[in-house]
Amino acid sequence: MPTIKDVAKYANVSVATVSRVLNKKGYVSKEAEENVLKAIADLNYKPNSVARSLYHKTSKMIGLLIPDITNPFFPELARAVEDVALTYGYTVVICNTDEDIRKEAQYLEALQQKYIDGLILTTNQLSADNYENLGIPLVALDRQFSNRVPTVSSKNYEGARQATEYLIENGSEFIAHIRGPYHVKPADDRYQGFKNVVEEQGIAHIVVDCDFTMASAMEVAQGLFEKYPTIDAVFASSDIIAAGVLKVAKNSNKQIPEDLQIIGFDGIPLGEMLTPALTTVAQPIYKMGALSARLLIKQIEKQPLDVKNYEVKTTIQYRETTRSDA
Protein backbone atom coordinates (compact mmCIF):
# COMPACT_ATOMS: atom_id res chain seq x y z
CA MET A 1 0.00 0.00 0.00
CA PRO A 2 1.31 3.48 -0.85
CA THR A 3 2.41 5.68 2.05
CA ILE A 4 2.32 9.43 2.56
CA LYS A 5 6.01 9.51 1.55
CA ASP A 6 5.12 7.86 -1.78
CA VAL A 7 2.48 10.52 -2.38
CA ALA A 8 4.97 13.30 -1.58
CA LYS A 9 7.58 11.83 -3.92
CA TYR A 10 5.05 11.34 -6.75
CA ALA A 11 3.76 14.91 -6.37
CA ASN A 12 7.27 16.32 -5.96
CA VAL A 13 6.38 18.04 -2.70
CA SER A 14 7.28 17.57 0.97
CA VAL A 15 5.48 15.20 3.33
CA ALA A 16 4.39 18.27 5.30
CA THR A 17 2.64 19.65 2.21
CA VAL A 18 0.76 16.38 1.71
CA SER A 19 -0.25 16.46 5.38
CA ARG A 20 -1.58 20.03 5.03
CA VAL A 21 -3.67 19.00 2.01
CA LEU A 22 -5.08 15.96 3.80
CA ASN A 23 -5.90 17.88 6.97
CA LYS A 24 -7.04 21.02 5.14
CA LYS A 25 -4.87 23.12 7.46
CA GLY A 26 -2.13 25.57 6.59
CA TYR A 27 -1.21 27.26 3.32
CA VAL A 28 -0.66 25.18 0.17
CA SER A 29 -0.32 26.68 -3.30
CA LYS A 30 -3.00 25.78 -5.84
CA GLU A 31 -0.47 23.96 -8.03
CA ALA A 32 0.91 21.91 -5.13
CA GLU A 33 -2.60 20.99 -3.97
CA GLU A 34 -3.54 19.80 -7.46
CA ASN A 35 -0.35 17.72 -7.68
CA VAL A 36 -1.04 16.11 -4.30
CA LEU A 37 -4.66 15.31 -5.15
CA LYS A 38 -3.58 13.79 -8.47
CA ALA A 39 -0.92 11.70 -6.71
CA ILE A 40 -3.51 10.47 -4.19
CA ALA A 41 -5.85 9.45 -7.01
CA ASP A 42 -3.16 7.86 -9.19
CA LEU A 43 -1.64 5.88 -6.33
CA ASN A 44 -5.05 5.08 -4.76
CA TYR A 45 -3.66 6.31 -1.44
CA LYS A 46 -5.80 5.76 1.66
CA PRO A 47 -4.86 7.76 4.78
CA ASN A 48 -4.21 5.66 7.88
CA SER A 49 -7.35 6.20 9.95
CA VAL A 50 -5.67 4.98 13.15
CA ALA A 51 -2.80 7.41 12.79
CA ARG A 52 -5.18 10.25 11.99
CA SER A 53 -7.25 9.41 15.08
CA LEU A 54 -4.13 9.53 17.26
CA TYR A 55 -3.04 12.85 15.79
CA HIS A 56 -6.41 14.62 15.79
CA LYS A 57 -7.92 12.87 18.84
CA THR A 58 -10.98 12.25 16.65
CA SER A 59 -12.14 9.30 14.59
CA LYS A 60 -15.47 10.03 12.84
CA MET A 61 -16.84 7.19 14.98
CA ILE A 62 -19.64 7.29 17.53
CA GLY A 63 -20.39 4.68 20.17
CA LEU A 64 -23.79 3.16 20.88
CA LEU A 65 -24.19 1.28 24.18
CA ILE A 66 -27.18 -1.06 24.31
CA PRO A 67 -28.23 -3.35 27.19
CA ASP A 68 -29.49 -6.40 25.28
CA ILE A 69 -28.98 -6.96 21.57
CA THR A 70 -31.41 -9.90 21.61
CA ASN A 71 -34.30 -7.57 22.50
CA PRO A 72 -35.73 -6.47 19.08
CA PHE A 73 -36.34 -2.94 20.40
CA PHE A 74 -32.62 -2.13 20.46
CA PRO A 75 -31.56 -3.34 16.97
CA GLU A 76 -34.30 -1.13 15.53
CA LEU A 77 -32.93 1.85 17.47
CA ALA A 78 -29.41 0.94 16.30
CA ARG A 79 -30.49 0.79 12.67
CA ALA A 80 -31.82 4.35 12.83
CA VAL A 81 -28.68 5.63 14.57
CA GLU A 82 -26.50 3.97 11.95
CA ASP A 83 -28.56 5.28 9.01
CA VAL A 84 -28.30 8.88 10.18
CA ALA A 85 -24.65 8.61 11.24
CA LEU A 86 -23.56 7.26 7.85
CA THR A 87 -25.35 10.14 6.14
CA TYR A 88 -23.07 12.53 8.03
CA GLY A 89 -19.94 10.45 7.47
CA TYR A 90 -19.77 8.77 10.88
CA THR A 91 -19.33 5.07 11.66
CA VAL A 92 -21.24 3.51 14.57
CA VAL A 93 -19.60 1.13 17.03
CA ILE A 94 -22.29 -0.94 18.76
CA CYS A 95 -21.51 -2.31 22.23
CA ASN A 96 -23.83 -4.83 23.91
CA THR A 97 -23.43 -4.56 27.69
CA ASP A 98 -25.87 -7.25 28.89
CA GLU A 99 -26.67 -4.83 31.76
CA ASP A 100 -23.27 -5.82 33.21
CA ILE A 101 -21.51 -2.94 34.97
CA ARG A 102 -18.03 -4.42 34.40
CA LYS A 103 -18.70 -5.02 30.73
CA GLU A 104 -20.00 -1.48 30.34
CA ALA A 105 -16.91 -0.02 32.03
CA GLN A 106 -14.65 -2.06 29.72
CA TYR A 107 -16.49 -0.80 26.66
CA LEU A 108 -16.21 2.81 27.80
CA GLU A 109 -12.46 2.43 28.26
CA ALA A 110 -12.06 0.79 24.85
CA LEU A 111 -14.17 3.45 23.11
CA GLN A 112 -12.17 6.21 24.77
CA GLN A 113 -8.95 4.67 23.48
CA LYS A 114 -10.46 4.69 19.97
CA TYR A 115 -11.09 8.44 20.30
CA ILE A 116 -14.78 8.15 19.51
CA ASP A 117 -16.34 11.54 18.84
CA GLY A 118 -19.50 10.95 20.87
CA LEU A 119 -21.61 8.36 22.65
CA ILE A 120 -25.30 7.38 22.66
CA LEU A 121 -26.39 5.54 25.81
CA THR A 122 -29.43 3.26 26.01
CA THR A 123 -28.14 1.76 29.25
CA ASN A 124 -26.63 3.35 32.33
CA GLN A 125 -25.27 0.93 34.90
CA LEU A 126 -22.58 3.42 35.94
CA SER A 127 -22.98 6.83 37.56
CA ALA A 128 -23.57 10.01 35.55
CA ASP A 129 -20.04 11.17 36.40
CA ASN A 130 -18.56 8.10 34.69
CA TYR A 131 -20.10 9.18 31.41
CA GLU A 132 -19.65 12.93 31.71
CA ASN A 133 -15.98 12.54 32.69
CA LEU A 134 -15.33 11.05 29.25
CA GLY A 135 -15.30 14.64 28.00
CA ILE A 136 -17.20 13.87 24.78
CA PRO A 137 -20.72 14.70 23.56
CA LEU A 138 -23.39 12.39 24.97
CA VAL A 139 -27.05 11.58 24.32
CA ALA A 140 -29.26 9.45 26.57
CA LEU A 141 -31.68 7.41 24.46
CA ASP A 142 -34.65 5.77 26.23
CA ARG A 143 -32.83 6.59 29.48
CA GLN A 144 -32.25 9.66 31.65
CA PHE A 145 -29.38 10.00 34.10
CA SER A 146 -28.36 13.67 34.11
CA ASN A 147 -30.07 16.99 33.41
CA ARG A 148 -26.89 18.07 31.63
CA VAL A 149 -27.11 15.32 28.99
CA PRO A 150 -29.57 15.68 26.07
CA THR A 151 -32.23 12.96 26.03
CA VAL A 152 -34.62 11.27 23.63
CA SER A 153 -37.48 9.25 25.10
CA SER A 154 -41.17 8.56 24.59
CA LYS A 155 -44.12 9.66 26.72
CA ASN A 156 -43.98 6.53 28.84
CA TYR A 157 -46.24 7.80 31.61
CA GLU A 158 -48.99 8.94 29.23
CA GLY A 159 -48.79 5.74 27.17
CA ALA A 160 -49.18 3.61 30.30
CA ARG A 161 -52.20 5.61 31.39
CA GLN A 162 -53.86 5.16 28.00
CA ALA A 163 -53.22 1.40 28.02
CA THR A 164 -54.61 0.97 31.54
CA GLU A 165 -57.68 3.10 30.81
CA TYR A 166 -58.33 1.07 27.66
CA LEU A 167 -58.26 -2.22 29.60
CA ILE A 168 -60.73 -0.82 32.16
CA GLU A 169 -63.02 0.56 29.44
CA ASN A 170 -63.14 -2.94 27.96
CA GLY A 171 -64.29 -4.59 31.15
CA SER A 172 -61.13 -5.56 33.05
CA GLU A 173 -61.66 -5.69 36.82
CA PHE A 174 -58.42 -7.21 38.15
CA ILE A 175 -55.32 -6.02 36.29
CA ALA A 176 -51.74 -7.18 36.73
CA HIS A 177 -48.87 -4.91 35.78
CA ILE A 178 -45.61 -6.70 35.06
CA ARG A 179 -43.18 -3.83 35.26
CA GLY A 180 -39.56 -3.68 34.16
CA PRO A 181 -36.55 -3.39 36.51
CA TYR A 182 -36.61 -0.71 39.20
CA HIS A 183 -34.59 2.48 38.61
CA VAL A 184 -34.89 2.11 34.83
CA LYS A 185 -36.76 5.33 34.08
CA PRO A 186 -39.04 4.06 31.27
CA ALA A 187 -40.16 1.17 33.49
CA ASP A 188 -40.65 3.51 36.46
CA ASP A 189 -42.73 5.94 34.38
CA ARG A 190 -44.91 3.15 32.94
CA TYR A 191 -45.52 1.80 36.42
CA GLN A 192 -46.49 5.25 37.70
CA GLY A 193 -48.94 5.76 34.84
CA PHE A 194 -50.58 2.39 35.56
CA LYS A 195 -50.65 2.94 39.33
CA ASN A 196 -52.27 6.35 39.10
CA VAL A 197 -55.11 5.10 36.86
CA VAL A 198 -56.02 1.99 38.89
CA GLU A 199 -55.92 3.95 42.14
CA GLU A 200 -58.01 6.80 40.70
CA GLN A 201 -60.62 4.34 39.44
CA GLY A 202 -60.51 1.92 42.37
CA ILE A 203 -59.57 -1.11 40.25
CA ALA A 204 -58.18 -4.27 41.86
CA HIS A 205 -54.57 -4.71 40.79
CA ILE A 206 -51.26 -6.41 41.44
CA VAL A 207 -47.75 -5.25 40.45
CA VAL A 208 -44.73 -7.50 39.99
CA ASP A 209 -41.37 -6.83 38.38
CA CYS A 210 -39.14 -8.80 36.04
CA ASP A 211 -36.30 -8.35 33.58
CA PHE A 212 -37.04 -7.39 29.99
CA THR A 213 -36.58 -11.02 28.90
CA MET A 214 -38.97 -13.72 27.73
CA ALA A 215 -37.70 -16.27 30.27
CA SER A 216 -38.16 -13.91 33.20
CA ALA A 217 -41.62 -12.89 31.97
CA MET A 218 -42.78 -16.50 31.63
CA GLU A 219 -41.60 -17.37 35.13
CA VAL A 220 -43.33 -14.34 36.65
CA ALA A 221 -46.55 -14.89 34.64
CA GLN A 222 -46.74 -18.54 35.73
CA GLY A 223 -46.53 -17.51 39.36
CA LEU A 224 -49.11 -14.77 38.88
CA PHE A 225 -51.72 -17.00 37.26
CA GLU A 226 -51.27 -19.69 39.90
CA LYS A 227 -51.55 -17.27 42.81
CA TYR A 228 -54.19 -14.94 41.32
CA PRO A 229 -56.35 -17.02 38.93
CA THR A 230 -58.97 -14.25 38.61
CA ILE A 231 -56.62 -11.80 36.90
CA ASP A 232 -58.41 -10.75 33.72
CA ALA A 233 -55.85 -8.37 32.19
CA VAL A 234 -52.11 -7.79 32.05
CA PHE A 235 -50.37 -4.55 31.19
CA ALA A 236 -46.77 -5.52 30.40
CA SER A 237 -43.93 -3.01 30.51
CA SER A 238 -42.53 -4.27 27.19
CA ASP A 239 -43.61 -6.36 24.21
CA ILE A 240 -41.07 -9.04 25.14
CA ILE A 241 -42.69 -9.36 28.58
CA ALA A 242 -46.12 -9.44 26.94
CA ALA A 243 -45.00 -12.23 24.60
CA GLY A 244 -43.91 -14.30 27.60
CA VAL A 245 -47.26 -13.67 29.31
CA LEU A 246 -49.14 -14.68 26.16
CA LYS A 247 -47.27 -17.97 25.89
CA VAL A 248 -47.95 -18.89 29.52
CA ALA A 249 -51.62 -17.87 29.20
CA LYS A 250 -52.11 -20.09 26.15
CA ASN A 251 -50.37 -23.00 27.89
CA SER A 252 -52.79 -22.46 30.79
CA ASN A 253 -55.75 -22.75 28.38
CA LYS A 254 -56.81 -19.15 28.89
CA GLN A 255 -58.81 -17.72 26.02
CA ILE A 256 -57.33 -14.49 24.69
CA PRO A 257 -58.89 -11.92 24.92
CA GLU A 258 -62.09 -13.42 26.39
CA ASP A 259 -60.50 -14.63 29.64
CA LEU A 260 -57.42 -12.42 29.65
CA GLN A 261 -56.58 -9.17 27.88
CA ILE A 262 -52.92 -8.29 27.29
CA ILE A 263 -51.27 -5.01 26.30
CA GLY A 264 -47.55 -4.62 25.75
CA PHE A 265 -45.32 -1.60 25.30
CA ASP A 266 -42.78 -0.76 22.55
CA GLY A 267 -44.34 -1.57 19.18
CA ILE A 268 -41.67 -3.99 17.93
CA PRO A 269 -42.50 -6.04 14.78
CA LEU A 270 -42.65 -9.23 16.86
CA GLY A 271 -45.99 -8.15 18.34
CA GLU A 272 -47.77 -8.38 15.01
CA MET A 273 -46.30 -11.85 14.35
CA LEU A 274 -47.67 -13.37 17.56
CA THR A 275 -50.88 -15.40 17.56
CA PRO A 276 -53.07 -13.70 18.55
CA ALA A 277 -51.43 -10.44 17.45
CA LEU A 278 -50.42 -8.22 20.38
CA THR A 279 -52.10 -4.97 21.27
CA THR A 280 -49.32 -2.60 22.29
CA VAL A 281 -48.36 0.95 23.14
CA ALA A 282 -46.10 1.73 20.21
CA GLN A 283 -43.10 4.01 20.47
CA PRO A 284 -41.77 5.60 17.24
CA ILE A 285 -38.58 3.57 17.62
CA TYR A 286 -36.86 4.55 14.38
CA LYS A 287 -37.65 8.23 14.93
CA MET A 288 -36.15 8.07 18.43
CA GLY A 289 -32.92 6.54 17.13
CA ALA A 290 -32.67 9.07 14.31
CA LEU A 291 -33.27 12.01 16.67
CA SER A 292 -30.57 10.81 19.05
CA ALA A 293 -28.02 10.53 16.25
CA ARG A 294 -28.77 14.05 15.00
CA LEU A 295 -28.57 15.43 18.55
CA LEU A 296 -25.18 13.84 19.03
CA ILE A 297 -23.73 14.92 15.68
CA LYS A 298 -24.89 18.50 16.26
CA GLN A 299 -22.90 18.52 19.50
CA ILE A 300 -19.85 16.95 17.86
CA GLU A 301 -19.91 19.56 15.10
CA LYS A 302 -20.42 22.40 17.59
CA GLN A 303 -23.87 23.33 16.28
CA PRO A 304 -26.47 24.89 18.61
CA LEU A 305 -29.24 22.60 19.87
CA ASP A 306 -32.70 24.01 19.18
CA VAL A 307 -34.19 21.41 21.51
CA LYS A 308 -32.14 19.57 24.13
CA ASN A 309 -34.68 17.01 25.33
CA TYR A 310 -37.19 15.21 23.12
CA GLU A 311 -40.21 13.31 24.44
CA VAL A 312 -42.13 11.74 21.55
CA LYS A 313 -45.74 10.58 21.57
CA THR A 314 -46.84 6.96 21.75
CA THR A 315 -49.89 5.40 20.08
CA ILE A 316 -51.87 2.28 20.91
CA GLN A 317 -51.85 -0.33 18.16
CA TYR A 318 -55.11 -2.22 18.66
CA ARG A 319 -54.83 -5.89 17.74
CA GLU A 320 -56.16 -9.24 18.93
CA THR A 321 -55.16 -9.50 22.59
CA THR A 322 -57.76 -6.95 23.66
CA ARG A 323 -61.51 -7.23 23.29
CA SER A 324 -62.52 -4.28 21.20
CA ASP A 325 -61.00 -2.35 18.27
CA ALA A 326 -60.80 1.40 18.68
Coordinates of N, CA, C and O in Angstrom, one line a residue, residues 12-13 27 48 60 84 88 97 101 107 174 181 190 215 293 301 320 323-324:
N12 N 6.1 15.4 -6.0 CA 7.3 16.3 -6.0 C 7.1 17.5 -5.0 O 7.4 18.6 -5.2
V13 N 6.6 17.1 -3.8 CA 6.4 18.0 -2.7 C 6.9 17.4 -1.4 O 7.2 16.2 -1.4
Y27 N -1.2 26.8 4.7 CA -1.2 27.3 3.3 C -0.6 26.2 2.4 O 0.5 25.7 2.7
N48 N -4.1 6.6 6.8 CA -4.2 5.7 7.9 C -5.1 6.3 8.9 O -4.8 7.2 9.6
K60 N -14.2 10.1 13.6 CA -15.5 10.0 12.8 C -16.2 8.8 13.2 O -16.9 8.2 12.4
V84 N -28.6 7.4 10.1 CA -28.3 8.9 10.2 C -26.8 9.2 10.3 O -26.3 10.1 9.6
Y88 N -24.0 11.4 7.6 CA -23.1 12.5 8.0 C -21.6 12.1 8.0 O -20.7 12.9 8.5
T97 N -23.9 -4.5 26.3 CA -23.4 -4.6 27.7 C -24.0 -5.7 28.5 O -23.5 -6.0 29.6
I101 N -22.2 -4.2 34.7 CA -21.5 -2.9 35.0 C -20.0 -3.1 34.6 O -19.4 -2.1 34.1
Y107 N -16.2 -1.4 28.0 CA -16.5 -0.8 26.7 C -16.2 0.7 26.7 O -15.6 1.2 25.7
F174 N -59.6 -6.9 37.3 CA -58.4 -7.2 38.2 C -57.2 -7.3 37.2 O -57.0 -8.2 36.5
P181 N -37.4 -3.5 35.3 CA -36.6 -3.4 36.5 C -36.7 -2.0 37.2 O -36.9 -1.0 36.5
R190 N -43.8 4.0 33.3 CA -44.9 3.2 32.9 C -45.7 2.6 34.2 O -46.9 2.6 34.2
A215 N -37.8 -15.3 29.2 CA -37.7 -16.3 30.3 C -38.2 -15.7 31.6 O -39.0 -16.4 32.3
A293 N -29.2 10.4 17.1 CA -28.0 10.5 16.2 C -27.8 12.0 15.8 O -26.7 12.5 15.9
E301 N -20.3 18.5 16.1 CA -19.9 19.6 15.1 C -20.1 21.0 15.6 O -20.2 21.9 14.8
E320 N -55.3 -8.2 18.6 CA -56.2 -9.2 18.9 C -56.1 -9.7 20.4 O -56.9 -10.5 20.8
R323 N -60.2 -6.8 23.7 CA -61.5 -7.2 23.3 C -62.2 -6.4 22.2 O -63.1 -6.8 21.6
S324 N -61.8 -5.1 22.1 CA -62.5 -4.3 21.2 C -61.6 -3.4 20.4 O -60.6 -2.9 21.0

